[in-house]
């Protein structure tokens, strides 16, 4: 059974930084791609970033490009999201997700991911 547990969220002032972690268990970690999504109050869940199984390929939403960095440590079964220069509009619950089976390319849509964590709250004050 695949389990994803996010941590690292919190309250930060605009311009600050946070690093989110997603600890995975239940299957061979380094065979699969991972993604980060977020959902603000009253809005749909949206794509933030994704990383392939080896960590050599990444993709970002335009809204976070240049400010956020996704990475992974396969030895620790953990995916990270380093968030810098945070803005109030980054306030949301952030979710980690992984695919059901290994795919060839990175997916930026919700439907491409089967397993989800419980989410971690990020609040950016102005």
Short mmCIF file of N, CA and C in Angstrom, two decimals:
data_model
loop_
_atom_site.label_atom_id
_atom_site.label_comp_id
_atom_site.label_asym_id
_atom_site.label_seq_id
_atom_site.Cartn_x
_atom_site.Cartn_y
_atom_site.Cartn_z
N UNK A 1 0.84 -1.18 0.00
CA UNK A 1 0.00 0.00 0.00
C UNK A 1 0.88 1.24 0.00
N UNK A 2 0.70 2.08 -1.01
CA UNK A 2 1.51 3.28 -1.13
C UNK A 2 1.00 4.34 -0.15
N UNK A 3 1.92 4.92 0.59
CA UNK A 3 1.58 6.00 1.51
C UNK A 3 2.50 7.18 1.26
N UNK A 4 1.92 8.37 1.26
CA UNK A 4 2.66 9.61 1.10
C UNK A 4 2.33 10.52 2.28
N UNK A 5 3.35 11.03 2.91
CA UNK A 5 3.15 11.90 4.07
C UNK A 5 3.93 13.19 3.86
N UNK A 6 3.19 14.29 3.75
CA UNK A 6 3.82 15.60 3.56
C UNK A 6 4.10 16.26 4.92
N UNK A 7 5.11 17.09 4.93
CA UNK A 7 5.43 17.87 6.12
C UNK A 7 6.17 19.12 5.68
N UNK A 8 6.34 20.06 6.63
CA UNK A 8 7.12 21.25 6.35
C UNK A 8 6.32 22.51 6.10
N UNK A 9 5.01 22.39 6.07
CA UNK A 9 4.19 23.57 5.87
C UNK A 9 4.22 24.47 7.10
N UNK A 10 3.64 25.68 6.95
CA UNK A 10 3.60 26.60 8.07
C UNK A 10 3.23 27.99 7.62
N UNK A 11 3.44 28.94 8.53
CA UNK A 11 3.15 30.34 8.28
C UNK A 11 4.45 31.09 8.05
N UNK A 12 4.50 31.85 6.96
CA UNK A 12 5.71 32.59 6.62
C UNK A 12 5.29 33.93 6.04
N UNK A 13 6.12 34.95 6.20
CA UNK A 13 5.82 36.25 5.61
C UNK A 13 6.27 36.28 4.15
N UNK A 14 5.68 37.16 3.39
CA UNK A 14 6.01 37.28 1.97
C UNK A 14 7.51 37.50 1.79
N UNK A 15 8.07 36.82 0.80
CA UNK A 15 9.50 36.87 0.55
C UNK A 15 10.28 35.78 1.25
N UNK A 16 9.63 35.08 2.16
CA UNK A 16 10.30 34.02 2.90
C UNK A 16 10.35 32.71 2.15
N UNK A 17 10.87 31.68 2.84
CA UNK A 17 11.07 30.37 2.23
C UNK A 17 10.54 29.26 3.12
N UNK A 18 10.17 28.18 2.49
CA UNK A 18 9.80 26.95 3.18
C UNK A 18 10.27 25.78 2.33
N UNK A 19 10.53 24.65 2.99
CA UNK A 19 10.82 23.43 2.25
C UNK A 19 9.84 22.36 2.68
N UNK A 20 9.08 21.88 1.74
CA UNK A 20 8.15 20.79 1.99
C UNK A 20 8.82 19.46 1.70
N UNK A 21 8.43 18.46 2.47
CA UNK A 21 8.92 17.10 2.26
C UNK A 21 7.75 16.15 2.05
N UNK A 22 7.99 15.12 1.28
CA UNK A 22 7.00 14.07 1.04
C UNK A 22 7.69 12.74 1.21
N UNK A 23 7.38 12.06 2.30
CA UNK A 23 7.98 10.76 2.58
C UNK A 23 7.07 9.67 2.01
N UNK A 24 7.66 8.80 1.20
CA UNK A 24 6.88 7.75 0.54
C UNK A 24 7.25 6.38 1.06
N UNK A 25 6.26 5.50 1.08
CA UNK A 25 6.50 4.12 1.49
C UNK A 25 5.51 3.20 0.77
N UNK A 26 5.81 1.91 0.80
CA UNK A 26 4.87 0.93 0.24
C UNK A 26 5.30 0.31 -1.06
N UNK A 27 6.31 0.87 -1.73
CA UNK A 27 6.80 0.26 -2.95
C UNK A 27 8.16 0.87 -3.27
N UNK A 28 8.80 0.37 -4.33
CA UNK A 28 10.13 0.86 -4.70
C UNK A 28 10.04 2.31 -5.14
N UNK A 29 10.62 3.18 -4.35
CA UNK A 29 10.46 4.62 -4.52
C UNK A 29 11.00 5.11 -5.84
N UNK A 30 12.20 4.67 -6.21
CA UNK A 30 12.88 5.31 -7.32
C UNK A 30 12.45 4.81 -8.69
N UNK A 31 11.34 4.09 -8.76
CA UNK A 31 10.80 3.68 -10.05
C UNK A 31 9.75 4.65 -10.59
N UNK A 32 9.35 5.63 -9.79
CA UNK A 32 8.15 6.40 -10.13
C UNK A 32 8.37 7.90 -10.12
N UNK A 33 7.56 8.57 -10.96
CA UNK A 33 7.54 10.03 -10.98
C UNK A 33 6.66 10.56 -9.85
N UNK A 34 6.95 11.78 -9.43
CA UNK A 34 6.18 12.44 -8.38
C UNK A 34 5.79 13.84 -8.80
N UNK A 35 4.70 14.33 -8.20
CA UNK A 35 4.27 15.68 -8.46
C UNK A 35 3.85 16.37 -7.18
N UNK A 36 3.89 17.69 -7.22
CA UNK A 36 3.33 18.53 -6.15
C UNK A 36 2.17 19.33 -6.76
N UNK A 37 1.08 19.39 -6.02
CA UNK A 37 -0.09 20.17 -6.39
C UNK A 37 -0.47 21.04 -5.21
N UNK A 38 -1.33 22.02 -5.46
CA UNK A 38 -1.82 22.85 -4.36
C UNK A 38 -3.28 23.23 -4.60
N UNK A 39 -3.95 23.51 -3.49
CA UNK A 39 -5.35 23.91 -3.57
C UNK A 39 -5.61 25.03 -2.58
N UNK A 40 -5.97 26.18 -3.13
CA UNK A 40 -6.32 27.33 -2.32
C UNK A 40 -7.81 27.29 -2.01
N UNK A 41 -8.25 27.97 -0.95
CA UNK A 41 -9.67 27.96 -0.59
C UNK A 41 -10.54 28.44 -1.74
N UNK A 42 -11.56 27.66 -2.06
CA UNK A 42 -12.50 28.04 -3.11
C UNK A 42 -11.99 27.84 -4.52
N UNK A 43 -10.80 27.24 -4.66
CA UNK A 43 -10.22 27.04 -5.99
C UNK A 43 -9.97 25.56 -6.24
N UNK A 44 -9.78 25.24 -7.50
CA UNK A 44 -9.47 23.86 -7.85
C UNK A 44 -8.00 23.55 -7.55
N UNK A 45 -7.75 22.27 -7.36
CA UNK A 45 -6.38 21.83 -7.15
C UNK A 45 -5.60 22.05 -8.45
N UNK A 46 -4.38 22.59 -8.31
CA UNK A 46 -3.60 22.90 -9.49
C UNK A 46 -2.19 22.34 -9.40
N UNK A 47 -1.62 22.11 -10.56
CA UNK A 47 -0.27 21.57 -10.66
C UNK A 47 0.75 22.61 -10.23
N UNK A 48 1.80 22.15 -9.54
CA UNK A 48 2.90 23.01 -9.13
C UNK A 48 4.21 22.58 -9.79
N UNK A 49 4.58 21.31 -9.59
CA UNK A 49 5.86 20.83 -10.11
C UNK A 49 5.84 19.31 -10.17
N UNK A 50 6.70 18.75 -11.01
CA UNK A 50 6.83 17.30 -11.10
C UNK A 50 8.29 16.94 -11.36
N UNK A 51 8.64 15.72 -10.96
CA UNK A 51 10.01 15.23 -11.12
C UNK A 51 9.96 13.78 -11.56
N UNK A 52 10.88 13.42 -12.44
CA UNK A 52 10.85 12.04 -12.93
C UNK A 52 11.57 11.11 -11.97
N UNK A 53 11.55 9.82 -12.29
CA UNK A 53 12.04 8.80 -11.37
C UNK A 53 13.50 8.99 -11.00
N UNK A 54 14.31 9.51 -11.94
CA UNK A 54 15.75 9.64 -11.67
C UNK A 54 16.11 10.98 -11.05
N UNK A 55 15.18 11.93 -11.14
CA UNK A 55 15.47 13.27 -10.66
C UNK A 55 16.10 14.17 -11.70
N UNK A 56 16.33 13.65 -12.89
CA UNK A 56 17.04 14.43 -13.92
C UNK A 56 16.10 15.31 -14.74
N UNK A 57 14.81 15.06 -14.63
CA UNK A 57 13.85 15.84 -15.41
C UNK A 57 12.81 16.43 -14.49
N UNK A 58 12.54 17.73 -14.67
CA UNK A 58 11.54 18.42 -13.87
C UNK A 58 10.70 19.33 -14.75
N UNK A 59 9.53 19.68 -14.24
CA UNK A 59 8.66 20.63 -14.93
C UNK A 59 7.93 21.44 -13.88
N UNK A 60 7.65 22.72 -14.19
CA UNK A 60 7.04 23.61 -13.22
C UNK A 60 5.87 24.38 -13.85
N UNK A 61 4.93 24.75 -12.99
CA UNK A 61 3.90 25.69 -13.41
C UNK A 61 4.55 27.05 -13.62
N UNK A 62 4.03 27.81 -14.55
CA UNK A 62 4.60 29.14 -14.83
C UNK A 62 4.59 30.02 -13.59
N UNK A 63 3.59 29.86 -12.75
CA UNK A 63 3.44 30.73 -11.58
C UNK A 63 4.53 30.54 -10.54
N UNK A 64 5.24 29.40 -10.58
CA UNK A 64 6.26 29.14 -9.58
C UNK A 64 7.66 29.01 -10.18
N UNK A 65 7.75 29.05 -11.49
CA UNK A 65 9.03 28.86 -12.15
C UNK A 65 10.02 29.92 -11.69
N UNK A 66 11.22 29.48 -11.34
CA UNK A 66 12.25 30.40 -10.87
C UNK A 66 12.22 30.65 -9.38
N UNK A 67 11.13 30.25 -8.72
CA UNK A 67 11.02 30.43 -7.27
C UNK A 67 10.99 29.10 -6.52
N UNK A 68 10.41 28.09 -7.11
CA UNK A 68 10.29 26.77 -6.48
C UNK A 68 11.23 25.78 -7.16
N UNK A 69 11.71 24.82 -6.36
CA UNK A 69 12.56 23.76 -6.89
C UNK A 69 12.11 22.42 -6.34
N UNK A 70 11.83 21.49 -7.23
CA UNK A 70 11.48 20.13 -6.81
C UNK A 70 12.72 19.26 -6.91
N UNK A 71 12.88 18.37 -5.94
CA UNK A 71 14.02 17.47 -5.95
C UNK A 71 13.62 16.18 -5.23
N UNK A 72 14.51 15.20 -5.30
CA UNK A 72 14.22 13.94 -4.61
C UNK A 72 15.51 13.31 -4.12
N UNK A 73 15.38 12.56 -3.04
CA UNK A 73 16.49 11.79 -2.50
C UNK A 73 16.02 10.35 -2.48
N UNK A 74 16.45 9.57 -3.45
CA UNK A 74 15.98 8.19 -3.56
C UNK A 74 16.46 7.31 -2.42
N UNK A 75 17.55 7.69 -1.80
CA UNK A 75 18.05 6.92 -0.65
C UNK A 75 17.15 7.11 0.57
N UNK A 76 16.46 8.24 0.61
CA UNK A 76 15.60 8.55 1.75
C UNK A 76 14.12 8.40 1.42
N UNK A 77 13.82 7.98 0.19
CA UNK A 77 12.41 7.84 -0.24
C UNK A 77 11.62 9.12 -0.01
N UNK A 78 12.23 10.24 -0.34
CA UNK A 78 11.61 11.53 -0.05
C UNK A 78 11.71 12.47 -1.25
N UNK A 79 10.63 13.20 -1.48
CA UNK A 79 10.59 14.24 -2.49
C UNK A 79 10.46 15.58 -1.77
N UNK A 80 11.11 16.59 -2.30
CA UNK A 80 11.11 17.90 -1.66
C UNK A 80 10.55 18.97 -2.60
N UNK A 81 10.05 20.03 -1.98
CA UNK A 81 9.68 21.22 -2.73
C UNK A 81 10.23 22.42 -1.97
N UNK A 82 11.31 22.98 -2.50
CA UNK A 82 11.90 24.18 -1.92
C UNK A 82 11.18 25.38 -2.49
N UNK A 83 10.61 26.19 -1.62
CA UNK A 83 9.82 27.34 -2.06
C UNK A 83 10.48 28.62 -1.55
N UNK A 84 10.93 29.44 -2.47
CA UNK A 84 11.57 30.72 -2.14
C UNK A 84 10.73 31.87 -2.66
N UNK A 85 11.02 33.05 -2.15
CA UNK A 85 10.32 34.27 -2.59
C UNK A 85 8.80 34.06 -2.57
N UNK A 86 8.33 33.54 -1.46
CA UNK A 86 6.91 33.21 -1.37
C UNK A 86 6.04 34.46 -1.42
N UNK A 87 4.86 34.29 -2.02
CA UNK A 87 3.90 35.37 -2.17
C UNK A 87 2.59 34.98 -1.49
N UNK A 88 1.77 35.93 -1.11
CA UNK A 88 0.48 35.58 -0.50
C UNK A 88 -0.36 34.66 -1.38
N UNK A 89 -0.24 34.79 -2.68
CA UNK A 89 -1.02 33.93 -3.58
C UNK A 89 -0.52 32.49 -3.62
N UNK A 90 0.60 32.20 -2.96
CA UNK A 90 1.06 30.82 -2.82
C UNK A 90 0.35 30.10 -1.67
N UNK A 91 -0.44 30.83 -0.90
CA UNK A 91 -1.17 30.22 0.21
C UNK A 91 -2.11 29.14 -0.29
N UNK A 92 -1.95 27.94 0.26
CA UNK A 92 -2.76 26.80 -0.18
C UNK A 92 -2.39 25.58 0.65
N UNK A 93 -3.16 24.52 0.49
CA UNK A 93 -2.75 23.21 0.98
C UNK A 93 -1.96 22.55 -0.15
N UNK A 94 -0.78 22.07 0.18
CA UNK A 94 0.10 21.47 -0.81
C UNK A 94 0.06 19.95 -0.66
N UNK A 95 -0.09 19.29 -1.81
CA UNK A 95 -0.22 17.84 -1.85
C UNK A 95 0.90 17.22 -2.69
N UNK A 96 1.38 16.11 -2.21
CA UNK A 96 2.33 15.28 -2.95
C UNK A 96 1.54 14.15 -3.61
N UNK A 97 1.96 13.74 -4.79
CA UNK A 97 1.25 12.68 -5.49
C UNK A 97 2.24 11.85 -6.30
N UNK A 98 1.86 10.59 -6.55
CA UNK A 98 2.68 9.74 -7.40
C UNK A 98 1.78 8.88 -8.29
N UNK A 99 2.35 8.42 -9.35
CA UNK A 99 1.59 7.68 -10.36
C UNK A 99 1.38 6.22 -9.95
N UNK A 100 0.38 5.60 -10.58
CA UNK A 100 0.10 4.19 -10.30
C UNK A 100 1.13 3.29 -10.94
N UNK A 101 1.51 3.60 -12.17
CA UNK A 101 2.53 2.82 -12.84
C UNK A 101 3.48 3.79 -13.54
N UNK A 102 4.67 3.30 -13.77
CA UNK A 102 5.69 4.18 -14.34
C UNK A 102 5.33 4.60 -15.75
N UNK A 103 5.44 5.89 -16.02
CA UNK A 103 5.15 6.42 -17.35
C UNK A 103 6.41 7.01 -17.94
N UNK A 104 6.35 7.28 -19.25
CA UNK A 104 7.55 7.76 -19.92
C UNK A 104 7.84 9.22 -19.71
N UNK A 105 6.79 10.03 -19.48
CA UNK A 105 7.02 11.46 -19.36
C UNK A 105 6.36 12.03 -18.13
N UNK A 106 6.68 13.27 -17.83
CA UNK A 106 6.11 13.92 -16.66
C UNK A 106 4.70 14.39 -16.96
N UNK A 107 3.84 14.21 -15.98
CA UNK A 107 2.43 14.55 -16.12
C UNK A 107 2.11 15.75 -15.26
N UNK A 108 1.33 16.68 -15.81
CA UNK A 108 1.00 17.89 -15.06
C UNK A 108 -0.48 17.98 -14.71
N UNK A 109 -1.22 16.93 -14.95
CA UNK A 109 -2.66 16.92 -14.66
C UNK A 109 -2.96 16.01 -13.48
N UNK A 110 -4.05 16.32 -12.77
CA UNK A 110 -4.43 15.53 -11.60
C UNK A 110 -4.68 14.08 -11.97
N UNK A 111 -5.27 13.85 -13.12
CA UNK A 111 -5.63 12.49 -13.52
C UNK A 111 -4.45 11.57 -13.74
N UNK A 112 -3.26 12.14 -13.85
CA UNK A 112 -2.08 11.33 -14.07
C UNK A 112 -1.51 10.72 -12.80
N UNK A 113 -2.10 11.06 -11.67
CA UNK A 113 -1.59 10.60 -10.38
C UNK A 113 -2.68 9.83 -9.63
N UNK A 114 -2.26 8.74 -9.01
CA UNK A 114 -3.20 7.86 -8.32
C UNK A 114 -3.13 7.99 -6.81
N UNK A 115 -1.93 8.13 -6.31
CA UNK A 115 -1.73 8.16 -4.86
C UNK A 115 -1.43 9.59 -4.41
N UNK A 116 -2.11 9.97 -3.32
CA UNK A 116 -2.01 11.34 -2.80
C UNK A 116 -1.76 11.34 -1.30
N UNK A 117 -1.02 12.34 -0.86
CA UNK A 117 -0.86 12.54 0.57
C UNK A 117 -2.03 13.31 1.14
N UNK A 118 -1.95 13.59 2.43
CA UNK A 118 -3.04 14.27 3.13
C UNK A 118 -2.93 15.79 3.00
N UNK A 119 -1.79 16.28 2.56
CA UNK A 119 -1.61 17.71 2.37
C UNK A 119 -0.98 18.39 3.57
N UNK A 120 -0.33 19.51 3.30
CA UNK A 120 0.26 20.34 4.35
C UNK A 120 -0.06 21.80 4.03
N UNK A 121 -0.47 22.55 5.03
CA UNK A 121 -0.90 23.93 4.84
C UNK A 121 0.29 24.87 4.76
N UNK A 122 0.27 25.72 3.74
CA UNK A 122 1.25 26.80 3.60
C UNK A 122 0.47 28.11 3.59
N UNK A 123 0.83 29.00 4.50
CA UNK A 123 0.18 30.30 4.58
C UNK A 123 1.23 31.38 4.49
N UNK A 124 1.06 32.29 3.53
CA UNK A 124 2.01 33.38 3.32
C UNK A 124 1.30 34.68 3.63
N UNK A 125 1.80 35.39 4.61
CA UNK A 125 1.19 36.65 4.99
C UNK A 125 1.88 37.81 4.30
N UNK A 126 1.13 38.85 4.04
CA UNK A 126 1.69 40.01 3.33
C UNK A 126 2.29 41.02 4.30
#
